[in-house]
Tab-separated table of N, CA and C in Angstrom:
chain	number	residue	atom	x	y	z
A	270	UNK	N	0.815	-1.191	0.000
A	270	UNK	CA	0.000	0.000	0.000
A	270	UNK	C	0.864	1.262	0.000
A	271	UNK	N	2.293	1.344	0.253
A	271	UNK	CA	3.099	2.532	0.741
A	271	UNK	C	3.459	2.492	-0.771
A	272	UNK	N	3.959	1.437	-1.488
A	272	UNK	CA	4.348	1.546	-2.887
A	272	UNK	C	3.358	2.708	-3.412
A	273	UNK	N	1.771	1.683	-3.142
A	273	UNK	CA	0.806	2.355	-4.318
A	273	UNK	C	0.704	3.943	-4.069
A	274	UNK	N	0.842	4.227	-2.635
A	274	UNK	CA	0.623	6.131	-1.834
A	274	UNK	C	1.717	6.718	-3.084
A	275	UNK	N	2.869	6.469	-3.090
A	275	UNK	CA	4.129	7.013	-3.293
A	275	UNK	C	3.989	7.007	-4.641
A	276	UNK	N	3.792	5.937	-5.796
A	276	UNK	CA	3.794	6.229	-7.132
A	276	UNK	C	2.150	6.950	-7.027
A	277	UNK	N	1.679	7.439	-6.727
A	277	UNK	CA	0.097	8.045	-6.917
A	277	UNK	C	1.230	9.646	-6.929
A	278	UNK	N	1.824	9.662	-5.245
A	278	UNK	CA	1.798	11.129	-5.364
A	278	UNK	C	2.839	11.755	-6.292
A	279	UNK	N	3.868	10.459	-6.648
A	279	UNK	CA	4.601	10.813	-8.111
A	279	UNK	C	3.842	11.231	-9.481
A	280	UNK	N	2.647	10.339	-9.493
A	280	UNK	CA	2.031	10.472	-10.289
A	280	UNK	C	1.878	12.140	-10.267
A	281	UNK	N	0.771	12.334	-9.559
A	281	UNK	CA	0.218	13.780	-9.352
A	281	UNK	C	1.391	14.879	-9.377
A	282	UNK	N	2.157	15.034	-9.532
A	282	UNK	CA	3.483	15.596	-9.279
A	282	UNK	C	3.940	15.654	-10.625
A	283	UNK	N	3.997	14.462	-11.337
A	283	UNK	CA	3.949	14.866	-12.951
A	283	UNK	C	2.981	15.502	-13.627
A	284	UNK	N	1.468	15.165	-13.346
A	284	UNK	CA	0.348	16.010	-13.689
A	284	UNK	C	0.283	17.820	-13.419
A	285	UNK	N	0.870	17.807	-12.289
A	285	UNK	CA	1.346	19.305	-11.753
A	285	UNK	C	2.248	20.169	-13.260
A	286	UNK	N	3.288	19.079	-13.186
A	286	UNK	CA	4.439	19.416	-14.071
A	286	UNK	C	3.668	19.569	-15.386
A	287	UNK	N	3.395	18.459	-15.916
A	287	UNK	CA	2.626	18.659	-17.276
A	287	UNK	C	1.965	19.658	-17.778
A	288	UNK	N	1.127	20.247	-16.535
A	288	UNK	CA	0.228	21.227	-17.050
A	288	UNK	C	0.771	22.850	-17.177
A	289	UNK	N	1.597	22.681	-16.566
A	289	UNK	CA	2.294	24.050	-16.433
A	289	UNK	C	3.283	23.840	-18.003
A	290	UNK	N	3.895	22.522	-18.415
A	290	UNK	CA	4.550	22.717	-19.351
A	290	UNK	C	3.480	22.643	-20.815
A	291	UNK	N	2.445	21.870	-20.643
A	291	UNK	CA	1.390	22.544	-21.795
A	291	UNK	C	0.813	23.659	-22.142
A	292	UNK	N	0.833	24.494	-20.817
A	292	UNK	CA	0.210	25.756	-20.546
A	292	UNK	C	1.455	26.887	-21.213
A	293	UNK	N	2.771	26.426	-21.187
A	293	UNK	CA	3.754	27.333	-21.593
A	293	UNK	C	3.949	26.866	-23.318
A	294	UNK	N	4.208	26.095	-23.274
A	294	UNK	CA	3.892	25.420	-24.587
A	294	UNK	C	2.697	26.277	-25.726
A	295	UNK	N	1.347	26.138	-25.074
A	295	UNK	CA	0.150	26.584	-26.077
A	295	UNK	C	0.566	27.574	-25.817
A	296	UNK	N	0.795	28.568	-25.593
A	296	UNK	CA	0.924	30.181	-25.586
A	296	UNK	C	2.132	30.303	-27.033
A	297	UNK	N	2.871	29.565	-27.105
A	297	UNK	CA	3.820	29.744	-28.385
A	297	UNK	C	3.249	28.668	-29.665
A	298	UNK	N	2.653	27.697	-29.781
A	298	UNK	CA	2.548	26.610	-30.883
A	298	UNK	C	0.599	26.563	-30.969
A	299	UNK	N	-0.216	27.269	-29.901
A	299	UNK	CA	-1.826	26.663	-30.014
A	299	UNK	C	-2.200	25.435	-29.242
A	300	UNK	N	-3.149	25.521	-28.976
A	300	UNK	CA	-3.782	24.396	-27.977
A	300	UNK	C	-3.970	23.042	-28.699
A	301	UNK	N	-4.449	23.198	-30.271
A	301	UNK	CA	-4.159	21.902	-31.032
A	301	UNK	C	-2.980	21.173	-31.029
A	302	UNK	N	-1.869	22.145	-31.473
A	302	UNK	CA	-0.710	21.997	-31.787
A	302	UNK	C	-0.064	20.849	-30.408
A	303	UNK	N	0.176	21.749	-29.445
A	303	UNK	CA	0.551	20.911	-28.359
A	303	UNK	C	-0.255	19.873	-27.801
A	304	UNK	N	-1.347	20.159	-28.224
A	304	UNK	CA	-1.481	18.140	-27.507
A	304	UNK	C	-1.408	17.212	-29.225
A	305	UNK	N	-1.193	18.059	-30.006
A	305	UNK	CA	-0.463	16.457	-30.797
A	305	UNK	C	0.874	16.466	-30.831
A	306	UNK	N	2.030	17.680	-29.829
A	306	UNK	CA	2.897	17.324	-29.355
A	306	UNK	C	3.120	16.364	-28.553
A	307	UNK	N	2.216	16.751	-27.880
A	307	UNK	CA	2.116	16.003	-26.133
A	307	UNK	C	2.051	14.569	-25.934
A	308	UNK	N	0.924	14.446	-26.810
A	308	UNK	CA	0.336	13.336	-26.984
A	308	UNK	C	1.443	12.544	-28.120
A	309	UNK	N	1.677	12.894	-29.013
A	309	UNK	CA	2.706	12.462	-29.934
A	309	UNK	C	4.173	11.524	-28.799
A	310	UNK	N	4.520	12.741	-28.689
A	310	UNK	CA	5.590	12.297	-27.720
A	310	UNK	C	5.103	11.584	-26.277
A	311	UNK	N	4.327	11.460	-26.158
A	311	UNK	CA	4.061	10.492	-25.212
A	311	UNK	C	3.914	9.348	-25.573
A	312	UNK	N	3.748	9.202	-26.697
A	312	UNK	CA	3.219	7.673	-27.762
A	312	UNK	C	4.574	7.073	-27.562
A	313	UNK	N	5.156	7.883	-28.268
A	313	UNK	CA	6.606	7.385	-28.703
A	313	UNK	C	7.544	7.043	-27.108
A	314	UNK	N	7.158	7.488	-26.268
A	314	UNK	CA	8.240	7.551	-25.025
A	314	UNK	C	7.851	5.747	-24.697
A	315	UNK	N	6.077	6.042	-24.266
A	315	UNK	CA	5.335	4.872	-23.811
A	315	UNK	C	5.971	3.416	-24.548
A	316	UNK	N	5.827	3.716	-25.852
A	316	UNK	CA	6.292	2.817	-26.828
A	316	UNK	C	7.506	1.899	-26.449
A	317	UNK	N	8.354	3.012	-26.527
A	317	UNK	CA	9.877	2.810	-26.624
A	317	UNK	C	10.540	2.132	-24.960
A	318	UNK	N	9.975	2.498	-23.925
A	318	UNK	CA	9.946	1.905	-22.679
A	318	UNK	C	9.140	0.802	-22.610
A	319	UNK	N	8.046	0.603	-23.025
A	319	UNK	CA	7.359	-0.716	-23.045
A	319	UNK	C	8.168	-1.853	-23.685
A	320	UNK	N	9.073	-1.114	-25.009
A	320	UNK	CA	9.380	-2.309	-25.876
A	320	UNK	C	10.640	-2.837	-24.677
A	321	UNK	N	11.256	-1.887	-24.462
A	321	UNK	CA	12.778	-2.234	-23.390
A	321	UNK	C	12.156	-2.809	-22.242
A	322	UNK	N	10.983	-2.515	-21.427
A	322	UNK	CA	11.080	-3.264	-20.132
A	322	UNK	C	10.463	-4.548	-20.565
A	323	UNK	N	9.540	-4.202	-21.439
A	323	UNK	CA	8.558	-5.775	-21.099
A	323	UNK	C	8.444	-6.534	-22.344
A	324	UNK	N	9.234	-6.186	-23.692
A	324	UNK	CA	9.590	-6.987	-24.696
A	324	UNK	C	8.112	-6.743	-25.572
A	325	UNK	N	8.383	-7.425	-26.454
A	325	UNK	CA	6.759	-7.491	-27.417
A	325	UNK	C	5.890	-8.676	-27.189
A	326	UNK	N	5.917	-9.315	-26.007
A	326	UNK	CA	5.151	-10.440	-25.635
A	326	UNK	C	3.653	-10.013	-25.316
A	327	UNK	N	3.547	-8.838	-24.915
A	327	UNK	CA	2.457	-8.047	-24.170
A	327	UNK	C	1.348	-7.353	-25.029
A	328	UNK	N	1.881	-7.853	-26.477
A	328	UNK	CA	1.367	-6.633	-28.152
A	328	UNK	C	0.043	-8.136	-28.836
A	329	UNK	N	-1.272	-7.837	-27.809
A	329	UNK	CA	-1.704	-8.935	-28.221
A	329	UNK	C	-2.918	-8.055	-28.779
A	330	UNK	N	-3.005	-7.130	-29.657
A	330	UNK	CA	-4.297	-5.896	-29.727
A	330	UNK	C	-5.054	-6.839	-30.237
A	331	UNK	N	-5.039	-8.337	-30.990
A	331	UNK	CA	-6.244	-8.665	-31.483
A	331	UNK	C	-7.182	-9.028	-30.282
A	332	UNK	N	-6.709	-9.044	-28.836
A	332	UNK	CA	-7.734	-9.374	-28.063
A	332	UNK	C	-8.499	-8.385	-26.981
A	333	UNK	N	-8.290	-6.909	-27.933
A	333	UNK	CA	-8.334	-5.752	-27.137
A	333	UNK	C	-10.148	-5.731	-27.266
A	334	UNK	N	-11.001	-5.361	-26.754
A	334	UNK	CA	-12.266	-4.742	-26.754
A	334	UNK	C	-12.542	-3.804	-27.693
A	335	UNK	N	-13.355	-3.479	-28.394
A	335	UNK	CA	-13.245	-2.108	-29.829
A	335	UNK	C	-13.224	-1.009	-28.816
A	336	UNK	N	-13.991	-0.917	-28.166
A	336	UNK	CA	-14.488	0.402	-27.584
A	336	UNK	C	-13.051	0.311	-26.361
A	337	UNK	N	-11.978	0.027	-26.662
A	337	UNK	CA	-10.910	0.380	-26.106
A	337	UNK	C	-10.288	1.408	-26.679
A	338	UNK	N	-10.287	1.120	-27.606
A	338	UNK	CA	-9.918	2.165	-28.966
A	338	UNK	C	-9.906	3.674	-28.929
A	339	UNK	N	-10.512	4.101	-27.758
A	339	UNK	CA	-10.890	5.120	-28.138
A	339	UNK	C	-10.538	5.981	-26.402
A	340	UNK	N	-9.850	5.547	-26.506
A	340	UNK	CA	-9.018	6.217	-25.121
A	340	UNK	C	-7.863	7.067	-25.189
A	341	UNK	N	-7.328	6.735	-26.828
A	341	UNK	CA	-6.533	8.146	-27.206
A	341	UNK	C	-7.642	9.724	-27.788
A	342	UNK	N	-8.598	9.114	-27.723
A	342	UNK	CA	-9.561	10.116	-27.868
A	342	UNK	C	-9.808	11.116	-26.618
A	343	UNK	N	-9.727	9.985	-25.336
A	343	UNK	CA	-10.216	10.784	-24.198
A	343	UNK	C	-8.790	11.428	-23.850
A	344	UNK	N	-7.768	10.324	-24.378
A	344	UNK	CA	-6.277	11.907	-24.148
A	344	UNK	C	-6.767	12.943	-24.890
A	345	UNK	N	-6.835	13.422	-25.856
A	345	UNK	CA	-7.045	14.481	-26.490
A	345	UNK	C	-7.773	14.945	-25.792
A	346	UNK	N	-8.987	15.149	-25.662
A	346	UNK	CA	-9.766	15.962	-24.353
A	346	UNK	C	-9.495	16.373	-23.217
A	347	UNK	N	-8.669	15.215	-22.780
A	347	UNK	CA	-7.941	15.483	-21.427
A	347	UNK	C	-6.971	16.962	-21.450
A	348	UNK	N	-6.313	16.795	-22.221
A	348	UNK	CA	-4.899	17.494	-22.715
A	348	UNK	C	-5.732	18.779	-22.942
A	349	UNK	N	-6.259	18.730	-24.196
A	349	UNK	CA	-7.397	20.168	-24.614
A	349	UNK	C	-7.774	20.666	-23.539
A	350	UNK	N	-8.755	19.645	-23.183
A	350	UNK	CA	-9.582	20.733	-21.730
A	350	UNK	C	-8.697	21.332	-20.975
A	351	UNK	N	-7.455	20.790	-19.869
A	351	UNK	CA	-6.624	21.363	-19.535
A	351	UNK	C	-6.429	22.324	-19.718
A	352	UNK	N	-5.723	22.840	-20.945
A	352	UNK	CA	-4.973	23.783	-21.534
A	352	UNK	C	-6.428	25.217	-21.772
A	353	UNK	N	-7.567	24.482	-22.234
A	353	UNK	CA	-8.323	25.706	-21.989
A	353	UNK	C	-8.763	25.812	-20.497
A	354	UNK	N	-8.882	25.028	-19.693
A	354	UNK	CA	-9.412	25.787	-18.683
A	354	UNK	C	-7.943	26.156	-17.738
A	355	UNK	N	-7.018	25.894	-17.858
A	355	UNK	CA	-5.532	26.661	-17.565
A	355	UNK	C	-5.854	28.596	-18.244
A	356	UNK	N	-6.105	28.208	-19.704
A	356	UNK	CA	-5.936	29.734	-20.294
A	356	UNK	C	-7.087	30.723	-20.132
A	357	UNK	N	-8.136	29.833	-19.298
A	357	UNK	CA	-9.048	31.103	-18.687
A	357	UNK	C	-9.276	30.829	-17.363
A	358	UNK	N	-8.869	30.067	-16.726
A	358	UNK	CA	-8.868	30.087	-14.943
A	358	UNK	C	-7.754	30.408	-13.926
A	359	UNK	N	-6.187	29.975	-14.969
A	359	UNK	CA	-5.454	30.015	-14.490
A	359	UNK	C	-4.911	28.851	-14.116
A	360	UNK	N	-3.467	27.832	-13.647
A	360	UNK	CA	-3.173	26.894	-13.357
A	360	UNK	C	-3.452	26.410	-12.168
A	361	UNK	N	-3.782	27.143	-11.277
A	361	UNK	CA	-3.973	26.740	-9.777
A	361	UNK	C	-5.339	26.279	-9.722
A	362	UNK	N	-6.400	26.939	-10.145
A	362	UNK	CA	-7.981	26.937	-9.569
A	362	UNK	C	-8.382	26.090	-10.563
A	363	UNK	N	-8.008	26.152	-11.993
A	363	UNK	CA	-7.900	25.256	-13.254
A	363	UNK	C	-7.892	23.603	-12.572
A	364	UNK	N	-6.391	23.565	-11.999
A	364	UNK	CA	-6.576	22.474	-12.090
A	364	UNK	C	-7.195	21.881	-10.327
A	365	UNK	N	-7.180	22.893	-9.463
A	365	UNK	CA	-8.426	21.926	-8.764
A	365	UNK	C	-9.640	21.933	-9.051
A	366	UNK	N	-10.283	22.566	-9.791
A	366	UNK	CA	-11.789	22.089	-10.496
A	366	UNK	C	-11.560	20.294	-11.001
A	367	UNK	N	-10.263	20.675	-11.808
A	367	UNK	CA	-10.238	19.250	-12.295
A	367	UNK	C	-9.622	18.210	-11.640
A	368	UNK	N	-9.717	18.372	-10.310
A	368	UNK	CA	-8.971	17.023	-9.083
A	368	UNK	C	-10.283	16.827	-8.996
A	369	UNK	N	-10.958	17.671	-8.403
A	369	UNK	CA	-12.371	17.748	-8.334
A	369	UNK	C	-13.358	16.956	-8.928
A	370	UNK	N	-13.562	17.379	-10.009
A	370	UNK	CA	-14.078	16.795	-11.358
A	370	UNK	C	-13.710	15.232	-11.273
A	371	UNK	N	-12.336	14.612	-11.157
A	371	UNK	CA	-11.977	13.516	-11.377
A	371	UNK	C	-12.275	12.632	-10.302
A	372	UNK	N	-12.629	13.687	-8.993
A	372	UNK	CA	-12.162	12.397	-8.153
A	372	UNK	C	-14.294	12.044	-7.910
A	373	UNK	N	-14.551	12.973	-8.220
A	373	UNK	CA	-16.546	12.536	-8.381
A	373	UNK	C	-16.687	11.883	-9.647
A	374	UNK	N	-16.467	12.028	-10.584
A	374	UNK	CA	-16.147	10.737	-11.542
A	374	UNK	C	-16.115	9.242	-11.222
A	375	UNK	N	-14.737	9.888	-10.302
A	375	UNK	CA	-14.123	8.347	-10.078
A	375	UNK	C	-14.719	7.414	-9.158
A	376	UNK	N	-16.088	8.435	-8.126
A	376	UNK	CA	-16.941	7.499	-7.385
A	376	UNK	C	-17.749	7.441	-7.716
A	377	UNK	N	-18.451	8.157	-8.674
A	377	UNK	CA	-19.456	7.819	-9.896
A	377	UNK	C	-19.310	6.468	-10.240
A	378	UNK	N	-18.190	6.447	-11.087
A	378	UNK	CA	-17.931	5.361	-12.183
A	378	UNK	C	-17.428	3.820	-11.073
A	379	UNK	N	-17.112	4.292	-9.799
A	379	UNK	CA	-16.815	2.711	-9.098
A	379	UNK	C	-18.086	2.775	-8.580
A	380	UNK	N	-19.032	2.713	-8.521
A	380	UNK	CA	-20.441	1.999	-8.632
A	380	UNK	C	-20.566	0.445	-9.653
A	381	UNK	N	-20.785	-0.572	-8.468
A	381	UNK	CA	-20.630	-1.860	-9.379
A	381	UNK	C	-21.714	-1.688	-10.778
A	382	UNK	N	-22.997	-1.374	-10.550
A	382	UNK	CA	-23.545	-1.490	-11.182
A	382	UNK	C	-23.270	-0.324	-12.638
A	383	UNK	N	-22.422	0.553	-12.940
A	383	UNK	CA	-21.993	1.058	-13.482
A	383	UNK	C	-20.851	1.428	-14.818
A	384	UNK	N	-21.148	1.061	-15.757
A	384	UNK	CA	-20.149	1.227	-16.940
A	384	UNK	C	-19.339	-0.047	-16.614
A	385	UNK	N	-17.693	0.195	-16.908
A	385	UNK	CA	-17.674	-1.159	-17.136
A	385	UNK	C	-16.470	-1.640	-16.001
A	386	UNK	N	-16.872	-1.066	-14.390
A	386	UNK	CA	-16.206	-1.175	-13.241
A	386	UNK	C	-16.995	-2.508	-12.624
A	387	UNK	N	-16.555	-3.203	-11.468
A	387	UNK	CA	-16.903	-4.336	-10.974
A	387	UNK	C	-16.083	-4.433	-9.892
A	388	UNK	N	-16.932	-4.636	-9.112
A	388	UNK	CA	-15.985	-5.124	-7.471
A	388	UNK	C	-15.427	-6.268	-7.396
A	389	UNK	N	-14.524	-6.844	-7.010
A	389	UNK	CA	-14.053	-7.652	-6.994
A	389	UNK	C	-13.669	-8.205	-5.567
């Protein structure tokens, strides 16, 4: 459980970072522009570390779900929304709306009876 605390608040700590470097970013290249930076280069990082730690044993997409598919979609939104509500709220209040936002979601959506979560 101390593992999972510690990579969470790493996590959040990069999310911090990120947004401030998208937010500096769209002000010179556009809000499109940088998240198909963002997102671009995140493909390629993800990629390139997946292939080195865990080999291509793990590359089984024919047994992926369709409607998996579409989760580089919800990056794009993710990334977008950000960056606009950064460029009219500001980075601080910006992004606790959206801790906010995520974490009522996230007890929304863990409702067993709900989308496609399940207790276990």
């Amino acid at each position: 459980m101390t593992l999972g605390i510690i990579i969470a608040l790493i996590a959040g700590s990069f999310v911090a970072m990120q947004v401030v470097f998208n937010s500096r970013m769209g002000e010179h290249t556009g809000s499109w522009l940088t998240t198909t930076i963002v997102l671009g280069l995140g493909a390629i990082a993800s990629l390139t570390i997946s292939l080195l730690v865990e080999g291509t044993g793990g590359y089984h997409l024919e047994n992926m779900k369709g409607w998996y598919w579409i989760s580089g979609a919800i990056g794009v939104g993710v990334v977008f929304s950000l960056m606009q509500g950064i460029k009219f709220l500001g980075p601080t209040f910006s992004t606790s709306i959206v801790l906010t936002s995520q974490l009522s979601f996230a007890l929304f959506m863990g409702f067993p009876w709900l989308f496609w979560t399940r207790e276990d």
